[in-house]
Structures are given as C-alpha cells and as structure tokens.
CSV table of C-alpha atoms and ligand atoms in Angstrom, one decimal:
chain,number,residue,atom,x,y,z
R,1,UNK,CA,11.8,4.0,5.9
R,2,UNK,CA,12.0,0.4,4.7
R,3,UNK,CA,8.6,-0.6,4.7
R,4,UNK,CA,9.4,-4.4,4.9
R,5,UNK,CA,7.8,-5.3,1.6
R,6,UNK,CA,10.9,-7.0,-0.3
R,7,UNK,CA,10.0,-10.2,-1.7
R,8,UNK,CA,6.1,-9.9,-0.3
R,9,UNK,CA,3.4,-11.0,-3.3
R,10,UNK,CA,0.6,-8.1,-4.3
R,11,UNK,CA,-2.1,-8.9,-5.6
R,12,UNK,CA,-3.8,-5.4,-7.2
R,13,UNK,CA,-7.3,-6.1,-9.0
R,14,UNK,CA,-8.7,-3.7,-11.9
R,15,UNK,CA,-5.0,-2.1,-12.2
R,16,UNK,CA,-4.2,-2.0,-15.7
R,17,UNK,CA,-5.0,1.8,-15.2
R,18,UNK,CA,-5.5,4.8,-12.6
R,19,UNK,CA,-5.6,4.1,-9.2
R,20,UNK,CA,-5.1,0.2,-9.4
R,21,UNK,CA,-1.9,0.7,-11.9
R,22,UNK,CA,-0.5,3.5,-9.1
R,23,UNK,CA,-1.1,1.0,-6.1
R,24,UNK,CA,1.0,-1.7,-8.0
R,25,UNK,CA,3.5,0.7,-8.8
R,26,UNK,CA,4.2,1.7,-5.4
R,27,UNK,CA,4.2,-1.9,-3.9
R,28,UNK,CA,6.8,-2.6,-6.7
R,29,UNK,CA,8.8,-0.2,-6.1
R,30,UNK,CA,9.3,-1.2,-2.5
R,31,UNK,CA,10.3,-4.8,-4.0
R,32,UNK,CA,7.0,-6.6,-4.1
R,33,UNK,CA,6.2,-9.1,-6.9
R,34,UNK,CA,2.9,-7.7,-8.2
R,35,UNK,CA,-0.2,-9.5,-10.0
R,36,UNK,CA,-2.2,-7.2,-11.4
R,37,UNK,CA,-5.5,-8.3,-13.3
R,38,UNK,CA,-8.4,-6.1,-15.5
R,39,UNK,CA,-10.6,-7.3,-18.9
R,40,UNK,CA,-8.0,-5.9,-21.4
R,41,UNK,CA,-5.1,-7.9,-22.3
R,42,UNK,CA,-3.2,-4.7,-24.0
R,43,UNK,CA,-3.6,-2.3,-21.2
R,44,UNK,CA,-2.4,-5.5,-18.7
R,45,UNK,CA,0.7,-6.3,-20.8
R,46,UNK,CA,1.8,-3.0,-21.2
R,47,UNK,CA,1.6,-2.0,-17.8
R,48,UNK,CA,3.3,-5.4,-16.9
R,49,UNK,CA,5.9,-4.5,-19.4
R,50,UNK,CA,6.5,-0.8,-17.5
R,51,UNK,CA,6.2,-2.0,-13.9
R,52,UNK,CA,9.2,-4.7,-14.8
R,53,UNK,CA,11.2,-2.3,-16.6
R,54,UNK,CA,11.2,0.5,-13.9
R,55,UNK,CA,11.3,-1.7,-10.7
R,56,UNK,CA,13.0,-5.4,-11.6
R,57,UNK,CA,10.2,-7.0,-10.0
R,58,UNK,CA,8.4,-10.0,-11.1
R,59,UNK,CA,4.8,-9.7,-12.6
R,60,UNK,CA,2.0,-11.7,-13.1
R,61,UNK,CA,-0.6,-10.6,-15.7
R,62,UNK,CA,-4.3,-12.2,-15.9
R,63,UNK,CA,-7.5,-11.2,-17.7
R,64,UNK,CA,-10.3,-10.6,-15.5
R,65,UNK,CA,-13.5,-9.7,-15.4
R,66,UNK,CA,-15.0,-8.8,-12.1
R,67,UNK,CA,-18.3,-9.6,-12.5
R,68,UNK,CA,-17.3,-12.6,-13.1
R,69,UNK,CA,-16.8,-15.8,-10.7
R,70,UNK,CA,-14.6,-17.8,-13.2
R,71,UNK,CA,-12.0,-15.0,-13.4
R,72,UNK,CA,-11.5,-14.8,-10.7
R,73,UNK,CA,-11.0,-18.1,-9.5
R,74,UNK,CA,-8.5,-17.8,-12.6
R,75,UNK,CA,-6.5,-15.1,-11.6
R,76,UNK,CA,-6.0,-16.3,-8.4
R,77,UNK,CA,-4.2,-19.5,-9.7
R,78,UNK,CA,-2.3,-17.5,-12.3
R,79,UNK,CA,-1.1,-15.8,-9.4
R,80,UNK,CA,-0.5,-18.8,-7.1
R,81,UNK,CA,0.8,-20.9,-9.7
R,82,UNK,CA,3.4,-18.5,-10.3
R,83,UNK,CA,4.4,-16.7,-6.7
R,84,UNK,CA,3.1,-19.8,-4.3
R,85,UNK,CA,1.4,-17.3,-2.6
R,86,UNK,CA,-0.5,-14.0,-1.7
R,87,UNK,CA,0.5,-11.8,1.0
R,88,UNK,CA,-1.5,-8.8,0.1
R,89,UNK,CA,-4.9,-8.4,-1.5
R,90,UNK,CA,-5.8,-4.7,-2.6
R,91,UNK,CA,-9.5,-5.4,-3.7
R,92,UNK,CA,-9.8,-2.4,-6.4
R,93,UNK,CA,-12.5,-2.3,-9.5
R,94,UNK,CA,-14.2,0.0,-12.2
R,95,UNK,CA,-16.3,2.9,-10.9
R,96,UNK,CA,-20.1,1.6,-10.9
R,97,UNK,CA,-22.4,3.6,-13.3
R,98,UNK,CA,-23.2,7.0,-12.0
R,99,UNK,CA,-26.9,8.1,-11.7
R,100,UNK,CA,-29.8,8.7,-9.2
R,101,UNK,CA,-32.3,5.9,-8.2
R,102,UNK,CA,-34.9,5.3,-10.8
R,103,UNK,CA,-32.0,5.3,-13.5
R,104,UNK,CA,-31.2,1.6,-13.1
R,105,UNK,CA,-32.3,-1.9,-13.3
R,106,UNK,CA,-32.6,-4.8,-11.0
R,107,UNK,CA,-30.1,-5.9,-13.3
R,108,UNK,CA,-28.0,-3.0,-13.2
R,109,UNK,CA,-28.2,-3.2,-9.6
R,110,UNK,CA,-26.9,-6.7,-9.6
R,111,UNK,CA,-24.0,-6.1,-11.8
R,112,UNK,CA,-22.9,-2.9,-9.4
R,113,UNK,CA,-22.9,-5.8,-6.4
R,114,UNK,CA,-21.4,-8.0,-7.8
R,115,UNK,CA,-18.5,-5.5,-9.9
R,116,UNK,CA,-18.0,-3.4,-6.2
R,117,UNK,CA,-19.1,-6.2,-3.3
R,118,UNK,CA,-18.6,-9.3,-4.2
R,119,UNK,CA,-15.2,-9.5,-6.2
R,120,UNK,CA,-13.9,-8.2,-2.7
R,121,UNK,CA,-15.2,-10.9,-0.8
R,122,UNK,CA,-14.5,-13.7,-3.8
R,123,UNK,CA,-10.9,-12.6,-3.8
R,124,UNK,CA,-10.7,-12.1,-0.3
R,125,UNK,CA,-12.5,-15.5,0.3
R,126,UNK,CA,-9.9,-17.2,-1.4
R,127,UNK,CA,-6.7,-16.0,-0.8
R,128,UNK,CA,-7.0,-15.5,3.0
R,129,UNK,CA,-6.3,-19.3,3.5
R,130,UNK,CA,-2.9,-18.4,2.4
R,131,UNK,CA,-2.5,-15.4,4.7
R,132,UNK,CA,-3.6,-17.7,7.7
R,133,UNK,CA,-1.3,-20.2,7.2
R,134,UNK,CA,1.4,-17.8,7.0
R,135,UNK,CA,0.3,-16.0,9.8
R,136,UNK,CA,0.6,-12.9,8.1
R,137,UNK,CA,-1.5,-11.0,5.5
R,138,UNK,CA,-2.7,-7.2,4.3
R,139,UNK,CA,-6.3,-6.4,2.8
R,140,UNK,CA,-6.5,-3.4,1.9
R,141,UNK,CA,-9.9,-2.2,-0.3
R,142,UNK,CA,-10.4,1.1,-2.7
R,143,UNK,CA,-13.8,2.7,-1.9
R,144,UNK,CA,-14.5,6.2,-2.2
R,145,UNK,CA,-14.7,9.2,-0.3
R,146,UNK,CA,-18.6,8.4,-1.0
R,147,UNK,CA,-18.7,6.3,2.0
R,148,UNK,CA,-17.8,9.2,4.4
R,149,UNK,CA,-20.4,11.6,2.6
R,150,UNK,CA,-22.8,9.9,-0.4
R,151,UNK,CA,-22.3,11.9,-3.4
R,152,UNK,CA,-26.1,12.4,-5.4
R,153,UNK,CA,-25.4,10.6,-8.5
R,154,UNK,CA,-23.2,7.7,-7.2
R,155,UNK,CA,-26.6,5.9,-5.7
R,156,UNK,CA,-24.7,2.4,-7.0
R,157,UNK,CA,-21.1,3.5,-5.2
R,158,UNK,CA,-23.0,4.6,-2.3
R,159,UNK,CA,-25.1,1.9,-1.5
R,160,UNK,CA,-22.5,-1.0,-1.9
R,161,UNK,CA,-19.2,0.7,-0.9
R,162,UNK,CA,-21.2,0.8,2.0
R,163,UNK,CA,-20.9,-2.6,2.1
R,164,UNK,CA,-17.6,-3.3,1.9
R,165,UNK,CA,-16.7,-1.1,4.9
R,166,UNK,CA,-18.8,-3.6,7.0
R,167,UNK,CA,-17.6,-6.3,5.6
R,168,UNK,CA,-13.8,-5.2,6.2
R,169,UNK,CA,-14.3,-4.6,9.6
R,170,UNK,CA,-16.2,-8.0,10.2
R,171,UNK,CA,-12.8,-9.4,8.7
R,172,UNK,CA,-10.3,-7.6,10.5
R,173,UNK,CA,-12.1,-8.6,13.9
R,174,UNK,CA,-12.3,-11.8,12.7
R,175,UNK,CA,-8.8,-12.2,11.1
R,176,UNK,CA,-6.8,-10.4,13.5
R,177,UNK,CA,-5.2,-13.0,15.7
R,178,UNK,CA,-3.6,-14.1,12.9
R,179,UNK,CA,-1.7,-11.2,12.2
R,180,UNK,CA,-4.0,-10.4,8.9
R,181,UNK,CA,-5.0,-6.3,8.8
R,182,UNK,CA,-7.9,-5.3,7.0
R,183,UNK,CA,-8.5,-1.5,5.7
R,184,UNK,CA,-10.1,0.7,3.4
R,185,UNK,CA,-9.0,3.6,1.2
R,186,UNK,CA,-11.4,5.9,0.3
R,187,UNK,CA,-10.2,8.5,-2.1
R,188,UNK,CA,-11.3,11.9,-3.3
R,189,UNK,CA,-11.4,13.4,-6.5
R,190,UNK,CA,-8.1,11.4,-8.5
R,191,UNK,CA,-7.1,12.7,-11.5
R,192,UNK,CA,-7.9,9.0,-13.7
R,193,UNK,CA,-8.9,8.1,-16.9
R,194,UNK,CA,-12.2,7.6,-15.0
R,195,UNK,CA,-11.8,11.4,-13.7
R,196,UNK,CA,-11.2,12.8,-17.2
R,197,UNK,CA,-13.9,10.9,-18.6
R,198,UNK,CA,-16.3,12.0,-16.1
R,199,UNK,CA,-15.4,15.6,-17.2
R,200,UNK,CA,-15.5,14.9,-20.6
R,201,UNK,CA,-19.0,14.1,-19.7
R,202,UNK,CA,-20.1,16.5,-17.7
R,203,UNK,CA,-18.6,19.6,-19.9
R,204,UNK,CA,-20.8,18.4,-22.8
R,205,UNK,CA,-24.2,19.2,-20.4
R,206,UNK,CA,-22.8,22.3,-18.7
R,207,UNK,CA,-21.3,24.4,-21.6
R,208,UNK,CA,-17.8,24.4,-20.1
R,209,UNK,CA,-14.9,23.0,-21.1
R,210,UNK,CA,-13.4,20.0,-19.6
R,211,UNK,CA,-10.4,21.8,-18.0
R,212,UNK,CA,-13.0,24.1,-16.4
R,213,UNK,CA,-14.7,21.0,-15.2
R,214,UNK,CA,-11.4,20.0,-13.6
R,215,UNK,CA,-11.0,23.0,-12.0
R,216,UNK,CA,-14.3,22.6,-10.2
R,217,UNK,CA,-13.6,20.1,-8.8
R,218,UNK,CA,-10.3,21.0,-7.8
R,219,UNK,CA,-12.0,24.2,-6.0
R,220,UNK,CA,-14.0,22.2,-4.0
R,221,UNK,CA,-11.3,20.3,-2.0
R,222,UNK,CA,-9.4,22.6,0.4
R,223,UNK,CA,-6.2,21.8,-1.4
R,224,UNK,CA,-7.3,23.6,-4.3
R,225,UNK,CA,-5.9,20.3,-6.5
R,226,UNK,CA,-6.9,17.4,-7.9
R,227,UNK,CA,-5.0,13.6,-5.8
R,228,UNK,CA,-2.0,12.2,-7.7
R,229,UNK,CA,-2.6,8.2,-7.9
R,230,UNK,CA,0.0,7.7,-6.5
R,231,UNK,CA,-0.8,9.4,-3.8
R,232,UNK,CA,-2.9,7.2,-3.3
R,233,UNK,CA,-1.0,3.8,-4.1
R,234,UNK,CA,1.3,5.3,-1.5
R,235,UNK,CA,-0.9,5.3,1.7
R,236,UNK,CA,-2.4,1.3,0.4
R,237,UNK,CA,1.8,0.5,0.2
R,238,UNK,CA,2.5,2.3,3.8
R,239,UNK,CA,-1.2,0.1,5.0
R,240,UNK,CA,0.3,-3.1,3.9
R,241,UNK,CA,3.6,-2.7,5.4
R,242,UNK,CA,5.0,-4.4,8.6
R,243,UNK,CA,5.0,-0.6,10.3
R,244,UNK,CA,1.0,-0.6,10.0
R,245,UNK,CA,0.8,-3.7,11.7
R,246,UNK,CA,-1.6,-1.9,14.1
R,247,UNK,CA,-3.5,-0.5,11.7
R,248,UNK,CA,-6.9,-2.6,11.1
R,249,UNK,CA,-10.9,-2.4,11.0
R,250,UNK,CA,-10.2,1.8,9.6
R,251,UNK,CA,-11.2,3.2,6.2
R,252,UNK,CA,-9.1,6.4,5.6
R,253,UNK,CA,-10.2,9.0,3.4
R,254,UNK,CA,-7.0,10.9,1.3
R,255,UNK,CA,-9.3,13.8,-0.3
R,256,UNK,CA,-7.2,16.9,0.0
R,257,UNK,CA,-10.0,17.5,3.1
R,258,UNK,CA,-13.0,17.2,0.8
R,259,UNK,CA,-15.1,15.6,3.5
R,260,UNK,CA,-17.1,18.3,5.8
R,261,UNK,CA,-17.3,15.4,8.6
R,262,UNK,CA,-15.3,14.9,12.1
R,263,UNK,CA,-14.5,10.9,10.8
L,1,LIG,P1,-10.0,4.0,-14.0
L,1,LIG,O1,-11.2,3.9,-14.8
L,1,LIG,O2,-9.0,5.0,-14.3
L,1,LIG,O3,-9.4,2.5,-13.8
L,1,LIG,C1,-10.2,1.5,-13.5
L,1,LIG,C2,-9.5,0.1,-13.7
L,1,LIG,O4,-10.5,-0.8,-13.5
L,1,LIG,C3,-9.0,0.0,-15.1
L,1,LIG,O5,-7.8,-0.8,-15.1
L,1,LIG,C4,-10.1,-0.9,-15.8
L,1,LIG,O6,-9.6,-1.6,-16.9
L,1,LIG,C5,-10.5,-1.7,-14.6
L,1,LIG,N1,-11.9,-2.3,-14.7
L,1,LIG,C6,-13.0,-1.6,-14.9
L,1,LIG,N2,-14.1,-2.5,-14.9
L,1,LIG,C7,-13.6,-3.7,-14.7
L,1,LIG,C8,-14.1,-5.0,-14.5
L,1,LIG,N3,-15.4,-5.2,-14.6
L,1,LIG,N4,-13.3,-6.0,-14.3
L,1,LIG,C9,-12.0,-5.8,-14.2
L,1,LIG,N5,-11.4,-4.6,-14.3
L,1,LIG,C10,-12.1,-3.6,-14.5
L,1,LIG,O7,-10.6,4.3,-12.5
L,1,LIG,P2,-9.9,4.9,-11.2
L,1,LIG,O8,-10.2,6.4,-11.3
L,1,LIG,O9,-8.5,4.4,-11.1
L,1,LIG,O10,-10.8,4.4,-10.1
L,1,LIG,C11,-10.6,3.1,-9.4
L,1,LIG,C12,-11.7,3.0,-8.4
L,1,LIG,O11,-11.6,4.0,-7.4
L,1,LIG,C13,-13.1,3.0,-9.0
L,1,LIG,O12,-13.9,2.1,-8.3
L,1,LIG,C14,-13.5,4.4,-8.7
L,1,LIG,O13,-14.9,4.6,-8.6
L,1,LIG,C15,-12.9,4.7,-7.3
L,1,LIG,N6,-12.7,6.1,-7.1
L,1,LIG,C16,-12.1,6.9,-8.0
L,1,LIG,C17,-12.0,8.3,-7.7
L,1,LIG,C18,-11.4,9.2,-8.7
L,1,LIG,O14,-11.5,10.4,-8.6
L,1,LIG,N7,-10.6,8.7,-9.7
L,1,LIG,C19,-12.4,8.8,-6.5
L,1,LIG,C20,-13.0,7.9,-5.6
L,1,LIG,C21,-13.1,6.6,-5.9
C-alpha cells in the first residue's frame, strides 16, 4: 500500500529512543523527512545518523527539553527553518514518574503536566497554523494503555494522559474542516529502554530476575508477548497517512488485548 507520505515533514518529539525513535523510523521509511528532538545530543545525532543511512531521508536534529517552553519554540524553528513546514506532529515524551498519590509534590505534579500535557498542546499550538494553511495536517499523540484502564502506580500518567484524550478530541472537532486528523495511540506493555528499566527496578524488590519480570508482563497480555516499537510506529505512520483520512477524534489501544474493557 503506498501510504502517500513521500516528501511529507514529521515531526516526532522525545524520539532519540523507544517508541519515539520507532515512529520516526517508520514515517521515514515511507519517504518522510523526519525531525526528531529529546535532551541528549548523542542519542539525537546517532539516531539521526541511522535514520539517514537506512532510509535516504532528510533529518532534522534539535535538543529539547519538554518541560521546557524555550525548546520548544526552538525545535519548532529548527524544524521550519529547515523543511518550511510541518505536516505531521506525533506529540510523544518520557514516561512520568511512577508512584501512588501521596508520593509526589505539587512540584512533581507540575513537572508531570507540563512533561505529558502541555508540550502536546505547545507543539500542537504552534505548528497547526502550518497545517491550516495547507489544508492538510496529522496529530497523532502517544498515551498509554492507562487511559483505557488506570494502572495503580502511574497516578501522574493517569491523571494527565487523561488529558490529552480530551484535548485531541476538542482539536479534531475543531480542526476537521480543514482536513487536519487528530488521534491517540495508546500502547501496552513495549519492550523500551523505559520497559527494561522498569524491570530492572521492579526485580530488585521482588526477588526475581529481570527476565522473569518480563515474562510477567508478557503473561498478562493475551498475546503472551511483549509490543515491538515498531509495532507501534507502524499504526502512528498508517494514522497519518492519506488512507486514514477518516480516521479522527479516536485513541486506539495496540496492547496485544491487555485491556479487559469493550472500548
Ligand atoms: P523510552 O524511555 O524508551 O524513551 C523515551 C524518549 O523520551 C527518549 O528518547 C528520551 O530521551 C525522551 N525524553 C524523556 N524525557 C524527556 C524530556 N523531558 N524532554 C525530551 N525528551 C525526553 O520510553 P518509551 O518506552 O519509548 O515510552 C515513550 C512514551 O510511551 C512514554 O511516555 C511512556 O510512558 C509511554 N508508554 C510506554 C509504554 C512501554 O511499555 N514502553 C507503554 C505505554 C506507554
């Protein structure tokens, strides 16, 4: 299927790594020029240097931290000043802290918001301009499966992944009529850096190992496995392509069927 994304500009935030790197990768390999942005220059020129060695594709790197304002203003000019444009906008970030309710600060709380909520709507809010004047745009934001059933520790992801579905579907009622679709992704368990880590942890508390941990969580999905990321970068690509056109105001959960819900 040619998914109509040849020449198309991606913008993927917090993709030096895991699910964000995956995403770019698969809009690259259908021939779009890919920005990607996160806080580590290493990470974002060696993944630069591997997406334009695989797929011949122009890529634009920038540092970015998305707690913060500035950088993102910043990374949105890298990216304009060298593609002219943005046609898609795959608002991804870091994994807030995990944890139940009286683990964190006001300020903690504040730092999930802004990390989570409001780098979506600071990207979105200035690069939809662009997609209105083109008549033609994708949104597409990573979430988590913890918006179709909260997980206990993830009070943070919970609460303000919450958020962003509300705030996508404002948009894609909103943005519509000018050809502009707006969705959410919400994975399951993806075997990341962020994954691993996670198991790291937990198998120093529970006595097991972290392959065991792994496989624990593998056994609760009804696949019996663990998501590929790109698995996941390739339901965001198929989202932003002119065949999904239809496609807006949904959040789609790709969890091997690890959510007990009808929706
Ligand atoms: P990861 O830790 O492997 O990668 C996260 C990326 O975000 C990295 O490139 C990192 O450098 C970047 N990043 C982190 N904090 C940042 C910041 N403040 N500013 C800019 N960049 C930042 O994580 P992942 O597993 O790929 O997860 C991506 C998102 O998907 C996270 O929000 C995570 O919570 C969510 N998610 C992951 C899973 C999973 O099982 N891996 C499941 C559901 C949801």
């Amino acid at each position: 299927m040619n998914l109509g994304l040849n020449g198309k500009t991606a913008l993927v935030t917090a993709s030096s790594k895991g699910i964000g790197k995956a995403v770019a990768e698969e809009l690259a390999s259908e021939g779009c020029n890919v920005a990607i942005c996160s806080r580590t220059k290493v990470d974002l020129e060696s993944t630069a240097d591997d997406l334009k060695r695989k797929y011949g594709v122009d890529i634009s790197w920038s540092v970015c931290d998305l707690n913060k304002s500035a950088d993102i203003e910043n990374t949105f000019n890298v990216v304009v000043k060298q593609f002219g444009k943005i046609d898609i906008l795959v608002n991804n970030c870091g994994g807030p802290l995990s944890g139940f309710f009286r683990d964190f600060s006001e300020e903690q709380w504040i730092l999930a918001f802004e990390q989570v909520f409001l780098s979506a709507v600071r990207f979105t809010n200035l690069a939809i301009s662009g997609m209105i004047n083109k008549q033609w745009g994708r949104i597409v934001n990573i979430t988590s499966v913890s918006v179709k059933q909260p997980i206990d520790n993830l009070i943070l992801s919970n609460s303000f992944r919450s958020g962003v579905i509300g705030f996508a579907k404002s948009l894609s009622n909103e943005f519509a009529k000018y050809n502009i679709t707006v969705n959410n992704v919400a994975p399951g368990y993806t075997l990341t850096n962020r994954l691993y880590d996670l198991a790291v942890g937990r198998a120093k508390h529970s006595g097991l190992s972290h392959e065991e941990v792994l496989a624990d969580m593998a056994k609760q999905v009804p696949m019996n496995r663990l998501a590929r990321p790109e698995e996941i970068g390739a339901l965001v690509t198929f989202l932003c392509s002119n065949q999904a056109g239809y496609i807006t105001g949904n959040t789609i959960h790709i969890d091997g069927g690890w959510v007990k819900g009808l929706f």
